[in-house]
Tab-separated table of C-alpha atoms in Angstrom:
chain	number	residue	atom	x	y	z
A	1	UNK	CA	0.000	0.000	0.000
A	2	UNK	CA	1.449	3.508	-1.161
A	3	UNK	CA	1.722	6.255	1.060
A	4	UNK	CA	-0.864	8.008	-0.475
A	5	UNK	CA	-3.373	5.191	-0.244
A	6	UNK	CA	-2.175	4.474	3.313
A	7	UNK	CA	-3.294	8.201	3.959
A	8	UNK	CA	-6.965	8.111	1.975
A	9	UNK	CA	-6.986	5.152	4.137
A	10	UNK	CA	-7.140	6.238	7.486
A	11	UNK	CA	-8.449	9.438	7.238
A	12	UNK	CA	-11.772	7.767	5.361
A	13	UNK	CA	-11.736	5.193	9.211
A	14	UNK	CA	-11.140	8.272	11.435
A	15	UNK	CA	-13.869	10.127	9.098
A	16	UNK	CA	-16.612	6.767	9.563
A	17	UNK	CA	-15.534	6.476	13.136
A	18	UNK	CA	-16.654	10.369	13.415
A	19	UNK	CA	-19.347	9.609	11.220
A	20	UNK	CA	-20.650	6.815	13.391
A	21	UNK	CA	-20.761	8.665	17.050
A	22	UNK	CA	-21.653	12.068	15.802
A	23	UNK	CA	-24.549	10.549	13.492
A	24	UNK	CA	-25.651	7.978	16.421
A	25	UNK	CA	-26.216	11.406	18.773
A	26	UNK	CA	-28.424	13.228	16.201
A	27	UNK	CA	-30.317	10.288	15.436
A	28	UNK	CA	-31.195	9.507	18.910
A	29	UNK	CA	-31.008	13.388	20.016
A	30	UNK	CA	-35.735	12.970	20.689
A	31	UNK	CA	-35.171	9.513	21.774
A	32	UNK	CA	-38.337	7.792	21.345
A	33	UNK	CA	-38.755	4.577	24.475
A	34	UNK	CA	-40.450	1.674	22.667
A	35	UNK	CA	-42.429	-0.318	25.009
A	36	UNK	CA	-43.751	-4.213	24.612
A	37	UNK	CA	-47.287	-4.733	26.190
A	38	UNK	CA	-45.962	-8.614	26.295
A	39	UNK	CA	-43.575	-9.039	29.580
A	40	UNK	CA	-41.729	-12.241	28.486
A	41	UNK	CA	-38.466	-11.501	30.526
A	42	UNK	CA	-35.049	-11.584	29.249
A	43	UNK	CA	-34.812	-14.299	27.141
A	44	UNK	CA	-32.074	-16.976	27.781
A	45	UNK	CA	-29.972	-19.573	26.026
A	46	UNK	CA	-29.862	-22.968	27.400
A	47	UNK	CA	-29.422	-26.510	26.614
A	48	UNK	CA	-32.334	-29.257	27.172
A	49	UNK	CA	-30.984	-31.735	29.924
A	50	UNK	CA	-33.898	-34.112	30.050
A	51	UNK	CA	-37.420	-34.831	29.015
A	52	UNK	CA	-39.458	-34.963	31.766
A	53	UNK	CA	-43.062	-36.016	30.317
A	54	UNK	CA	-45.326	-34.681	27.419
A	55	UNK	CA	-49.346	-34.528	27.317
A	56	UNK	CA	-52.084	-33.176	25.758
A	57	UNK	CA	-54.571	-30.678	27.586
A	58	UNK	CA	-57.919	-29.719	25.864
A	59	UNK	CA	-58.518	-26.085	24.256
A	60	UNK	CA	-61.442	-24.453	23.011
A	61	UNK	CA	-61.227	-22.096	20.056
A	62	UNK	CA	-63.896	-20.043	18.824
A	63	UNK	CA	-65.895	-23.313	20.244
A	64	UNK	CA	-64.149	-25.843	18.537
A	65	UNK	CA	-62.236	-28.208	21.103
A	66	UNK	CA	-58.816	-29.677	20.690
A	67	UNK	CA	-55.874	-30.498	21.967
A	68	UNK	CA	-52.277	-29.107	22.357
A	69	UNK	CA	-49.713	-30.632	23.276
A	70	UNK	CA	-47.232	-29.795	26.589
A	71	UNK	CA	-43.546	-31.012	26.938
A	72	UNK	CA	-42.522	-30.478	30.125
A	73	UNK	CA	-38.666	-30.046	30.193
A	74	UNK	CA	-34.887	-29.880	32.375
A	75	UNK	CA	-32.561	-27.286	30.877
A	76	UNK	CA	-29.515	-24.761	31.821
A	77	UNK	CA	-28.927	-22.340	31.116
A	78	UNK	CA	-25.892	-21.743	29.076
A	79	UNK	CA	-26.023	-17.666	29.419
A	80	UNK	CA	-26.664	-14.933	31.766
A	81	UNK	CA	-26.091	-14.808	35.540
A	82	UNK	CA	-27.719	-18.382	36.077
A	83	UNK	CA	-25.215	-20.032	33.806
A	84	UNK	CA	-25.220	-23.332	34.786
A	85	UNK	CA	-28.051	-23.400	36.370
A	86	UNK	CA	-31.460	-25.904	35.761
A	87	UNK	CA	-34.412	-24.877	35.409
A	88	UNK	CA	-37.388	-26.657	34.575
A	89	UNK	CA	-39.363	-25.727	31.445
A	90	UNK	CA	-42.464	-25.701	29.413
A	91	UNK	CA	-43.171	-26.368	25.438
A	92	UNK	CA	-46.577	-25.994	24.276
A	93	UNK	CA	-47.292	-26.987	20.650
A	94	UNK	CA	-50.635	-25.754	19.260
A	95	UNK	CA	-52.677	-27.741	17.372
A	96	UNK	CA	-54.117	-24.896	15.856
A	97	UNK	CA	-50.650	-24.484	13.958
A	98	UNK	CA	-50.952	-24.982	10.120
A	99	UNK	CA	-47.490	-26.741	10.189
A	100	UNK	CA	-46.256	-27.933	13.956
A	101	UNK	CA	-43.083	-26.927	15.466
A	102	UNK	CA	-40.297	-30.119	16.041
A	103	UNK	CA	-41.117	-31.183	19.450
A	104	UNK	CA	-37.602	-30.800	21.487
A	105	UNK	CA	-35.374	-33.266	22.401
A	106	UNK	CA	-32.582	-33.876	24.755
A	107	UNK	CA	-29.640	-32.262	23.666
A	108	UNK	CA	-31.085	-29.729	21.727
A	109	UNK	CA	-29.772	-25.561	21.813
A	110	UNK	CA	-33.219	-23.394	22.522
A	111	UNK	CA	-34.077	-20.438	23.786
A	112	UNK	CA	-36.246	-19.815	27.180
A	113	UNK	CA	-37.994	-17.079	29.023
A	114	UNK	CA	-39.979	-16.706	32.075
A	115	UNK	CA	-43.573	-18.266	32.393
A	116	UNK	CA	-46.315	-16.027	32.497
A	117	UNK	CA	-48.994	-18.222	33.131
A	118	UNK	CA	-50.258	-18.564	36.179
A	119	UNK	CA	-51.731	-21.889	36.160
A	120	UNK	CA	-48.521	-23.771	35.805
A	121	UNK	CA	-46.209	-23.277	38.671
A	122	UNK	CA	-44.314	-26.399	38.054
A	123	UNK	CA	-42.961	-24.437	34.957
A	124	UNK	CA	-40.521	-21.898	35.455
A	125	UNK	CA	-39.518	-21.151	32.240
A	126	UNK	CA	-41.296	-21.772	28.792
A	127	UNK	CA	-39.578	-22.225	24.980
A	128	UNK	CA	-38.978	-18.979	22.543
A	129	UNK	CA	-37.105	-20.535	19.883
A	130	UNK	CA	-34.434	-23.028	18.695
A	131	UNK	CA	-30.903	-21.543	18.968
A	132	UNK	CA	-30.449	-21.248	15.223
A	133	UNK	CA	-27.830	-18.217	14.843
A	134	UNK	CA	-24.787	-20.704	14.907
A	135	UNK	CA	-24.751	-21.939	11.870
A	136	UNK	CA	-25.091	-17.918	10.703
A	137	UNK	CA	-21.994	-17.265	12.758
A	138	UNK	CA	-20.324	-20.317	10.902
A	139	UNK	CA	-21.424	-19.094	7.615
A	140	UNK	CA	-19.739	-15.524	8.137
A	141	UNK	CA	-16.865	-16.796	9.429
A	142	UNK	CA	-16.408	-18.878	6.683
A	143	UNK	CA	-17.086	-15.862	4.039
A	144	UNK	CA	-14.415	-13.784	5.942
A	145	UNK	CA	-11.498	-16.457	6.028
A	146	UNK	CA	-12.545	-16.669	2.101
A	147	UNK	CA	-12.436	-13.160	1.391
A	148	UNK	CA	-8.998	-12.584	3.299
A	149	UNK	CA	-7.517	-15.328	1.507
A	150	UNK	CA	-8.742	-14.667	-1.788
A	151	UNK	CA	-8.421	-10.994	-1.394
A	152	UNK	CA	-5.597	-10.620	0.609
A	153	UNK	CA	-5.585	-7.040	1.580
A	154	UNK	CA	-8.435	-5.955	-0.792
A	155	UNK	CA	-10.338	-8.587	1.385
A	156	UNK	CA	-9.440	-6.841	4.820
A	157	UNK	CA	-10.831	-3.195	2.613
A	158	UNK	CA	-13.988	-4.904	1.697
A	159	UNK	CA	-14.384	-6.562	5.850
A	160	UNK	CA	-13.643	-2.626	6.941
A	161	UNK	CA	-15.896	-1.444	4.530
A	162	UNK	CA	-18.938	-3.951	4.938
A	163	UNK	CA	-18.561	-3.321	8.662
A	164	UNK	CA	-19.089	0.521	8.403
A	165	UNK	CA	-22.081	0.190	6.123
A	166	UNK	CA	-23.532	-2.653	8.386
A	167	UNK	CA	-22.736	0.105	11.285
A	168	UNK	CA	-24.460	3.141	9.447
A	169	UNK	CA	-27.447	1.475	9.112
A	170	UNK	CA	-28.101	-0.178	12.221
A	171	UNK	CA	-26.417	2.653	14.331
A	172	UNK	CA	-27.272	6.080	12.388
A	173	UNK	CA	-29.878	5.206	10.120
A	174	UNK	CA	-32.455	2.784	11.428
A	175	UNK	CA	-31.901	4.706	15.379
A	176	UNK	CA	-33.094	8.256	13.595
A	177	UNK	CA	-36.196	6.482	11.637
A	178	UNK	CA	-37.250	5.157	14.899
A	179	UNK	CA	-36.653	8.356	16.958
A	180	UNK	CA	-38.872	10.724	14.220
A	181	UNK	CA	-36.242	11.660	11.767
A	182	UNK	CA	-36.500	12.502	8.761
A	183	UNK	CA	-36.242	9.130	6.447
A	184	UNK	CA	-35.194	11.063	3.058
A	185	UNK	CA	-32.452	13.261	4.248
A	186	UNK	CA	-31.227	10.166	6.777
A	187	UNK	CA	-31.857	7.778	3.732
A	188	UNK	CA	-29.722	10.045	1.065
A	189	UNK	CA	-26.731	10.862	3.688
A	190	UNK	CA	-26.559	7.247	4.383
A	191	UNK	CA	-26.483	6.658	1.008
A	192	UNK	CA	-23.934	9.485	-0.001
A	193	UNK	CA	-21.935	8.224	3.162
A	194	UNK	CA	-21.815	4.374	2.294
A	195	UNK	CA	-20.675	5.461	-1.660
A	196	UNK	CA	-17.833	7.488	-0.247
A	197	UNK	CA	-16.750	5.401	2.345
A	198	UNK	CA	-16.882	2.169	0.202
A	199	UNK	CA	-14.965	3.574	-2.931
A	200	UNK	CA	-12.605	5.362	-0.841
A	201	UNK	CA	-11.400	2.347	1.575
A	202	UNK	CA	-11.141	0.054	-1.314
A	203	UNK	CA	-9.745	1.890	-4.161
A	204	UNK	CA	-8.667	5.089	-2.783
A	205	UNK	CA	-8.622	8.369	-4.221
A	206	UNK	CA	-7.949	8.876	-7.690
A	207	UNK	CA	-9.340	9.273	-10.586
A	208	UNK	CA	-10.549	5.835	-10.900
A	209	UNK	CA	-12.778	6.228	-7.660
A	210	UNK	CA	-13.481	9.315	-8.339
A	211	UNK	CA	-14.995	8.770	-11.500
A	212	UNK	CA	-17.461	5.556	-9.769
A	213	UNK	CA	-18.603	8.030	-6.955
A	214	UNK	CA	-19.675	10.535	-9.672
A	215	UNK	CA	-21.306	7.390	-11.465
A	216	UNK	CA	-22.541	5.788	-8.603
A	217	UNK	CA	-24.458	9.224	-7.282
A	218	UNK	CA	-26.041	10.006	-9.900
A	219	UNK	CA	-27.139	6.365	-10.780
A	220	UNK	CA	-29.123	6.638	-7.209
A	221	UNK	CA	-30.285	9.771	-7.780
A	222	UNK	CA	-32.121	8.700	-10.783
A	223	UNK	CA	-33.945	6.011	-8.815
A	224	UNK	CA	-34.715	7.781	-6.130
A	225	UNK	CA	-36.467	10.878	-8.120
A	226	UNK	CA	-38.345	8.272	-10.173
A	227	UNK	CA	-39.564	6.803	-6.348
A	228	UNK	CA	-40.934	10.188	-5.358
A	229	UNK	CA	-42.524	10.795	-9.066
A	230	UNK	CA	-44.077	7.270	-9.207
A	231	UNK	CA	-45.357	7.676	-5.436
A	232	UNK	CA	-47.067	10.841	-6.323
A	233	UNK	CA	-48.615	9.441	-10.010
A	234	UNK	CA	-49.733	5.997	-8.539
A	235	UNK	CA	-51.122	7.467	-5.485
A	236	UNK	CA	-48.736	5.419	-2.954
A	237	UNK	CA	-49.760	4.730	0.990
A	238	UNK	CA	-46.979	2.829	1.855
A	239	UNK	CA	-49.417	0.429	3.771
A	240	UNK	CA	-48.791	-2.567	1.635
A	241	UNK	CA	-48.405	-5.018	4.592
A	242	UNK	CA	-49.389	-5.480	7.917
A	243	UNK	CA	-45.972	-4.988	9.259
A	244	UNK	CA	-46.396	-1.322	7.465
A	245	UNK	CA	-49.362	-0.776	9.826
A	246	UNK	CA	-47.730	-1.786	13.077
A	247	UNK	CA	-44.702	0.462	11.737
A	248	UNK	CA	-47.320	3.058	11.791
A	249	UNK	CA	-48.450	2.622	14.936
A	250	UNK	CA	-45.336	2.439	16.590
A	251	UNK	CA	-45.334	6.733	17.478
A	252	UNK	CA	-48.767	8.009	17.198
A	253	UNK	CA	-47.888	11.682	17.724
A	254	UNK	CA	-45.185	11.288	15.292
A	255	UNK	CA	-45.895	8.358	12.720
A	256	UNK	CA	-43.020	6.881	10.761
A	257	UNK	CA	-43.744	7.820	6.933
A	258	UNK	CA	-44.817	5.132	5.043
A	259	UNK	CA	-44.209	7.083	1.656
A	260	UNK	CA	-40.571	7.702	2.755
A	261	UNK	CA	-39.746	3.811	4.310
A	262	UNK	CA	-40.828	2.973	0.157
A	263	UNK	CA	-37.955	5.738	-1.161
A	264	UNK	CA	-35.536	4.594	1.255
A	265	UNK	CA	-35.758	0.845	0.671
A	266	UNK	CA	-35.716	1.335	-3.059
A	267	UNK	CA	-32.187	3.989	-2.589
A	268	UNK	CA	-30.495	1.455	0.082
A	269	UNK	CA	-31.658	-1.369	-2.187
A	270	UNK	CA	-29.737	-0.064	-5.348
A	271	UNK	CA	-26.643	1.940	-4.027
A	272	UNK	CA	-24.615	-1.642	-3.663
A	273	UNK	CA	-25.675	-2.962	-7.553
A	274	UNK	CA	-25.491	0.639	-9.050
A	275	UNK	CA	-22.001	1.140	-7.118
A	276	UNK	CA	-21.117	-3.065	-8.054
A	277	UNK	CA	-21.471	-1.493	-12.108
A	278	UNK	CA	-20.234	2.188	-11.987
A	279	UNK	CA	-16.976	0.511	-10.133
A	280	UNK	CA	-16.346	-1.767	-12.629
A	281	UNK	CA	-16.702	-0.065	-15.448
A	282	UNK	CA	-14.488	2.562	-13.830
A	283	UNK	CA	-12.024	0.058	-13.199
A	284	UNK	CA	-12.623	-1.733	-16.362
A	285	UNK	CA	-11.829	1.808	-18.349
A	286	UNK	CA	-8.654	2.693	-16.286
A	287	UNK	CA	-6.903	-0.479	-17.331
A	288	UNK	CA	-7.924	0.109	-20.362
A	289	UNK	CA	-6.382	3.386	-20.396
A	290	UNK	CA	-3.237	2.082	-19.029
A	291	UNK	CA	-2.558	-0.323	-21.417
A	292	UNK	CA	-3.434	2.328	-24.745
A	293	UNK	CA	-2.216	5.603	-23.337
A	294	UNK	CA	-3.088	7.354	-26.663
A	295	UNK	CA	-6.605	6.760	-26.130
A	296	UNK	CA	-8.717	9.984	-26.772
A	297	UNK	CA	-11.697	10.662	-24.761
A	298	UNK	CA	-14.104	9.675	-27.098
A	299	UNK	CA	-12.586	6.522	-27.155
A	300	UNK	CA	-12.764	5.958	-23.346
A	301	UNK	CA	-16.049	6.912	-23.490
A	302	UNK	CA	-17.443	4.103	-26.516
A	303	UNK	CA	-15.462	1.436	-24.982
A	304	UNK	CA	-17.301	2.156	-21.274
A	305	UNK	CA	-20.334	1.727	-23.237
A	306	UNK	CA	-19.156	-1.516	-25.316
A	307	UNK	CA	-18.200	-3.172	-21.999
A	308	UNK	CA	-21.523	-1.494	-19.987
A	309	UNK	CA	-23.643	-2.938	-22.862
A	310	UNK	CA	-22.059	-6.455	-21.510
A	311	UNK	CA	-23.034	-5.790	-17.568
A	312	UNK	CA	-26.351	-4.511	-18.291
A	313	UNK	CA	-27.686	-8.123	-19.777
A	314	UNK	CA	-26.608	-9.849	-16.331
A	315	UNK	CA	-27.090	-6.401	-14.001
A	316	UNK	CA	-30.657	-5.336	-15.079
A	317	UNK	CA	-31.676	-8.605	-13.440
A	318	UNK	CA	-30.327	-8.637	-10.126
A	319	UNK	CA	-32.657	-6.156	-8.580
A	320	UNK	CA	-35.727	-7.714	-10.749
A	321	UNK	CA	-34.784	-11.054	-9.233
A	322	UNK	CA	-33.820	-10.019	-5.443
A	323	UNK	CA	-36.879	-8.155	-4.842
A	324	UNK	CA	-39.181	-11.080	-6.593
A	325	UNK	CA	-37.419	-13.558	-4.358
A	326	UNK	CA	-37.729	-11.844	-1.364
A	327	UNK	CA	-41.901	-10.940	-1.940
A	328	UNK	CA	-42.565	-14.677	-3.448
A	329	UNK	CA	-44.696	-15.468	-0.492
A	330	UNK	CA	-46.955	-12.554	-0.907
A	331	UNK	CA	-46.911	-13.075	-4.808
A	332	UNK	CA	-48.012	-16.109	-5.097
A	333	UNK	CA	-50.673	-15.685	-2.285
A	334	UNK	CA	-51.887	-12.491	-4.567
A	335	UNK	CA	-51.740	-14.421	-7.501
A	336	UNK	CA	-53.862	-17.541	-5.941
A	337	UNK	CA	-56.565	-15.496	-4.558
A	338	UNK	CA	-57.012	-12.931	-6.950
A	339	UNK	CA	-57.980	-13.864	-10.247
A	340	UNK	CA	-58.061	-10.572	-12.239
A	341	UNK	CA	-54.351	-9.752	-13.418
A	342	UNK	CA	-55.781	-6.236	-13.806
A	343	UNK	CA	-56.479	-5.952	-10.150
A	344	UNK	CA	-53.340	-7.798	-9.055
A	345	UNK	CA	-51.189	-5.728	-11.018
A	346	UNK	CA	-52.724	-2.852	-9.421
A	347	UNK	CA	-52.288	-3.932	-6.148
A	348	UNK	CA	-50.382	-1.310	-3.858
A	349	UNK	CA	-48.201	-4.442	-2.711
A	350	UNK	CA	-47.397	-5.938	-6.015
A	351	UNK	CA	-47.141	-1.974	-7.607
A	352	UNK	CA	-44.347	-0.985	-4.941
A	353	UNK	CA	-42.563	-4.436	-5.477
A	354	UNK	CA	-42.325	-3.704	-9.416
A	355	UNK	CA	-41.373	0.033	-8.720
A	356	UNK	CA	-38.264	-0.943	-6.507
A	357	UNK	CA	-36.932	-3.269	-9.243
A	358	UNK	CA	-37.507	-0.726	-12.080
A	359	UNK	CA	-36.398	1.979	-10.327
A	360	UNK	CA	-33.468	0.460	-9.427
A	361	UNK	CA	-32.581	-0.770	-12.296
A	362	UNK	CA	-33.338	1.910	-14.566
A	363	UNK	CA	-30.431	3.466	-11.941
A	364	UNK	CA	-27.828	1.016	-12.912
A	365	UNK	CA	-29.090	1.627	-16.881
A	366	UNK	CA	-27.984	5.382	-16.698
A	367	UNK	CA	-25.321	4.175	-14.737
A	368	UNK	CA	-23.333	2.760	-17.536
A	369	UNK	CA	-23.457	6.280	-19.838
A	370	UNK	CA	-22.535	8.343	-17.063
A	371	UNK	CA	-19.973	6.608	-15.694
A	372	UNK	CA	-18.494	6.235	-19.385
A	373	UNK	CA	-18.808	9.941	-19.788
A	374	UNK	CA	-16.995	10.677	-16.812
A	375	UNK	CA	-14.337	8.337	-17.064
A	376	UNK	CA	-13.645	9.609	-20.798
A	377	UNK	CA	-12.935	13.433	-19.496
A	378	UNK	CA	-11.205	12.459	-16.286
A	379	UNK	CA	-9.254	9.635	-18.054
A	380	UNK	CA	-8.324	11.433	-21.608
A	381	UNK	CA	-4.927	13.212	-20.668
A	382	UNK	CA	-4.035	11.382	-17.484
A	383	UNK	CA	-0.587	8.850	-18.351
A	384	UNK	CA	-2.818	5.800	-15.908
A	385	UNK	CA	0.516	5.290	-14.193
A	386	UNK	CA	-1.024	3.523	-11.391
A	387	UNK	CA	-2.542	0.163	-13.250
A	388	UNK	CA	-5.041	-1.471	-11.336
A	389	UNK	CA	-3.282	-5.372	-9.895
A	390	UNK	CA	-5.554	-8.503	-9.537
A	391	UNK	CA	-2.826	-9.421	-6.485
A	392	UNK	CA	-1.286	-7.756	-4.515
């Protein structure tokens, strides 16, 4: 690493670090306390030590009678200030379940938390939920050792610069939603801030980054103006689940907007595809560059678009295809139930699905052009001593 990248380096840290505490004390400057109705306790991890019996007690819904069934349960707790400890434990499975939980067994990693019903003292503690994030944990610990040893130090730039996106949203972002912010200006300096950061850390400042942040900004500016044009023209809510509804309850005197969670999911959707294209073409064109140092402008500028012509047949699907695959439940529930393609079409919920992937997508179109552009003026009388290495 050169002295000057060493420098873009840490100052772009120190700047996210800054970033980071300053943005987390405006965000949560009104702090808004959340309350759950539901007193569960702190829930626990622990270990199930030992069946003790399982039954069936009789239930009447809506005056239907059935049964569920109770597994009553030894576990300890493998967290908290009763580590170690046994407790004994309570699993009901309702029969009123479409598809039944896996009744527990010895041995198995769960979740408990305290009892609330009254007519079971010999049950301390009842079952939340299987202790699942393990294999999670083993899956990104796998993808890191990967990425360090197929990216060597461009793997440890793209760990540091996951981590401080990961950290702007969950820290700045999501914290001033939830304490009354204002979603479009915290969705658009998250966005700005995740661009500059990203580019920055891994290819540091130059004309080559400088070029995709140009790109890349204006590529997400495009989708998010044709968000706020196609939420005024199609009449958008924003209520196109019931989540959306309990969102909207969650502040009464100061409801989350609806209109604005739509613009920022489509902006924070696109910025990593639209800044995945507008960094490879830059990249793509400063090699190029290097290796025909008598190319003219113009020329940068067709060859951007001969090689953006080749990432827009594989590009202008990913967003089509992620936000399908993560509505497919509620699409084919739509689709089954509603017979007139002119009404499901025209469904709020199917409507804002379509809009993200067009929107987005139609961002990483203009991408390509502008990005070509860009690179053609910065690119035409620089020498492209620095050529971009596959290993370092």
């Amino acid at each position: 690493m050169k002295n000057k990248e060493r420098i873009t380096y840490i100052l772009t840290i120190l700047f996210s670090i800054l970033y980071l505490i300053f943005g987390h004390k405006a965000a949560t400057k009104n702090k808004i306390e959340y309350t759950n109705d539901v007193n569960i306790g702190t829930p626990q991890r622990a270990v199930v030590t030992k069946i003790i019996n399982d039954s069936y007690e009789k239930v009447v819904y809506e005056g239907i009678e059935t049964e569920d069934k109770l597994v009553l349960f030894e576990a300890e707790f493998k967290t908290g200030y009763r580590k170690g400890d046994k407790v004994t434990a309570i699993q009901t499975i309702d029969s009123m379940y479409a598809i039944k939980p896996r009744q527990i067994s010895e041995g198995d990693n769960i979740i408990i938390h305290l009892n609330q019903i009254k007519d079971a003292p010999e049950a301390q503690y009842m079952f939340s939920e299987y202790y699942r994030v393990n294999f999670i944990i083993g899956l990104g610990v796998s993808f890191c050792i990967l990425l360090l040893i197929l990216g060597r130090i461009n793997g440890v730039k793209t760990l540091v610069s996951l981590a401080f996106t990961v950290l702007s949203i969950f820290y700045v972002f999501i914290p001033a939603v939830l304490n009354g912010g204002n979603i479009y200006s915290w969705a658009i300096s998250t966005c700005i801030y995740i661009i500059f950061m990203t580019l920055l850390i891994i290819s540091g400042f130059s004309r080559k980054s400088l070029a995709a942040m140009i790109g890349c900004t204006s590529g997400v500016i495009v989708a998010g103006v044709l968000t706020l044009i196609a939420t005024r023209i199609c009449h958008l809510t924003g209520l196109t689940s019931e989540d959306a509804m309990y969102l909207l309850l969650l502040n009464p005197d100061r409801p989350v907007d609806l209109k604005g969670v739509i613009f920022a999911a489509i902006i924070l959707g696109a910025v990593g595809a639209i800044m995945d294209v507008s960094m490879s073409l830059s990249s793509a064109l400063a090699e190029i560059k290097h290796q025909a140092v008598d190319m003219t402008g113009r020329q940068i500028t067709r060859s951007g678009m001969v090689v953006g012509r080749d990432i827009m047949g594989t590009m202008a699907n990913t967003l089509i295809l992620a936000y399908i695959g993560s509505s497919l439940s509620v699409t084919l529930l739509l689709s089954a139930y509603n017979h007139s393609k002119l009404l499901l079409f025209n469904t709020e919920m199917i409507l804002v699905e379509l809009l993200q992937a067009f929107a987005g997508s139609l961002g990483i179109l203009l991408t390509i052009p502008l990005t070509s552009i860009i690179c053609g003026i910065l690119y035409e009388n620089d020498k492209m001593e620095e050529s971009s290495t596959i290993i370092e």
